[in-house]
Amino acid sequence: MPEPVDAVEMQTALARLRRTSGLPVAFGGLLSDARHARIAEL
């Protein structure tokens, strides 16, 4: 299980990726559609 600090860093990085790229990113990975998160694509 990741440390809480690691989770915060990941959330921050994903938020930055979403803002700069316009990709639909959520904590857990890229969203392939509204129902599924595909972590492997990150």
PDB file of C-alpha atoms in Angstrom:
ATOM      1  CA  MET A   1       0.000   0.000   0.000  1.00  0.00           C
ATOM      2  CA  PRO A   2       1.448   3.408  -0.922  1.00  0.00           C
ATOM      3  CA  GLU A   3       2.356   5.891   1.748  1.00  0.00           C
ATOM      4  CA  PRO A   4      -0.050   8.856   2.192  1.00  0.00           C
ATOM      5  CA  VAL A   5       2.633  11.245   0.896  1.00  0.00           C
ATOM      6  CA  ASP A   6       3.011   9.111  -2.249  1.00  0.00           C
ATOM      7  CA  ALA A   7      -0.759   9.270  -2.839  1.00  0.00           C
ATOM      8  CA  VAL A   8      -0.730  13.070  -2.526  1.00  0.00           C
ATOM      9  CA  GLU A   9       2.191  13.330  -4.950  1.00  0.00           C
ATOM     10  CA  MET A  10       0.355  11.075  -7.423  1.00  0.00           C
ATOM     11  CA  GLN A  11      -2.842  13.144  -7.144  1.00  0.00           C
ATOM     12  CA  THR A  12      -0.843  16.328  -7.736  1.00  0.00           C
ATOM     13  CA  ALA A  13       0.926  14.843 -10.763  1.00  0.00           C
ATOM     14  CA  LEU A  14      -2.363  13.591 -12.250  1.00  0.00           C
ATOM     15  CA  ALA A  15      -4.025  16.976 -11.716  1.00  0.00           C
ATOM     16  CA  ARG A  16      -1.080  18.670 -13.473  1.00  0.00           C
ATOM     17  CA  LEU A  17      -1.327  16.172 -16.351  1.00  0.00           C
ATOM     18  CA  ARG A  18      -5.067  16.818 -16.673  1.00  0.00           C
ATOM     19  CA  ARG A  19      -4.575  20.608 -16.730  1.00  0.00           C
ATOM     20  CA  THR A  20      -1.692  20.633 -19.194  1.00  0.00           C
ATOM     21  CA  SER A  21      -2.777  17.879 -21.578  1.00  0.00           C
ATOM     22  CA  GLY A  22      -6.555  18.055 -21.438  1.00  0.00           C
ATOM     23  CA  LEU A  23      -6.680  14.267 -20.997  1.00  0.00           C
ATOM     24  CA  PRO A  24      -9.484  12.874 -18.814  1.00  0.00           C
ATOM     25  CA  VAL A  25      -7.298  11.794 -15.892  1.00  0.00           C
ATOM     26  CA  ALA A  26      -8.510  10.555 -12.520  1.00  0.00           C
ATOM     27  CA  PHE A  27      -6.658   9.283  -9.459  1.00  0.00           C
ATOM     28  CA  GLY A  28      -6.094   5.728 -10.595  1.00  0.00           C
ATOM     29  CA  GLY A  29      -5.363   6.250 -14.246  1.00  0.00           C
ATOM     30  CA  LEU A  30      -6.679   7.501 -17.549  1.00  0.00           C
ATOM     31  CA  LEU A  31     -10.396   7.107 -18.078  1.00  0.00           C
ATOM     32  CA  SER A  32     -11.297   5.149 -21.189  1.00  0.00           C
ATOM     33  CA  ASP A  33     -14.937   6.156 -20.710  1.00  0.00           C
ATOM     34  CA  ALA A  34     -17.228   7.213 -17.866  1.00  0.00           C
ATOM     35  CA  ARG A  35     -17.275   3.723 -16.318  1.00  0.00           C
ATOM     36  CA  HIS A  36     -13.713   2.360 -16.479  1.00  0.00           C
ATOM     37  CA  ALA A  37     -10.276   3.518 -15.345  1.00  0.00           C
ATOM     38  CA  ARG A  38      -7.297   2.082 -17.243  1.00  0.00           C
ATOM     39  CA  ILE A  39      -4.333   2.416 -14.898  1.00  0.00           C
ATOM     40  CA  ALA A  40      -1.931   0.709 -17.329  1.00  0.00           C
ATOM     41  CA  GLU A  41      -2.212   3.634 -19.773  1.00  0.00           C
ATOM     42  CA  LEU A  42      -0.811   6.135 -17.315  1.00  0.00           C
TER      43      LEU A  42
END
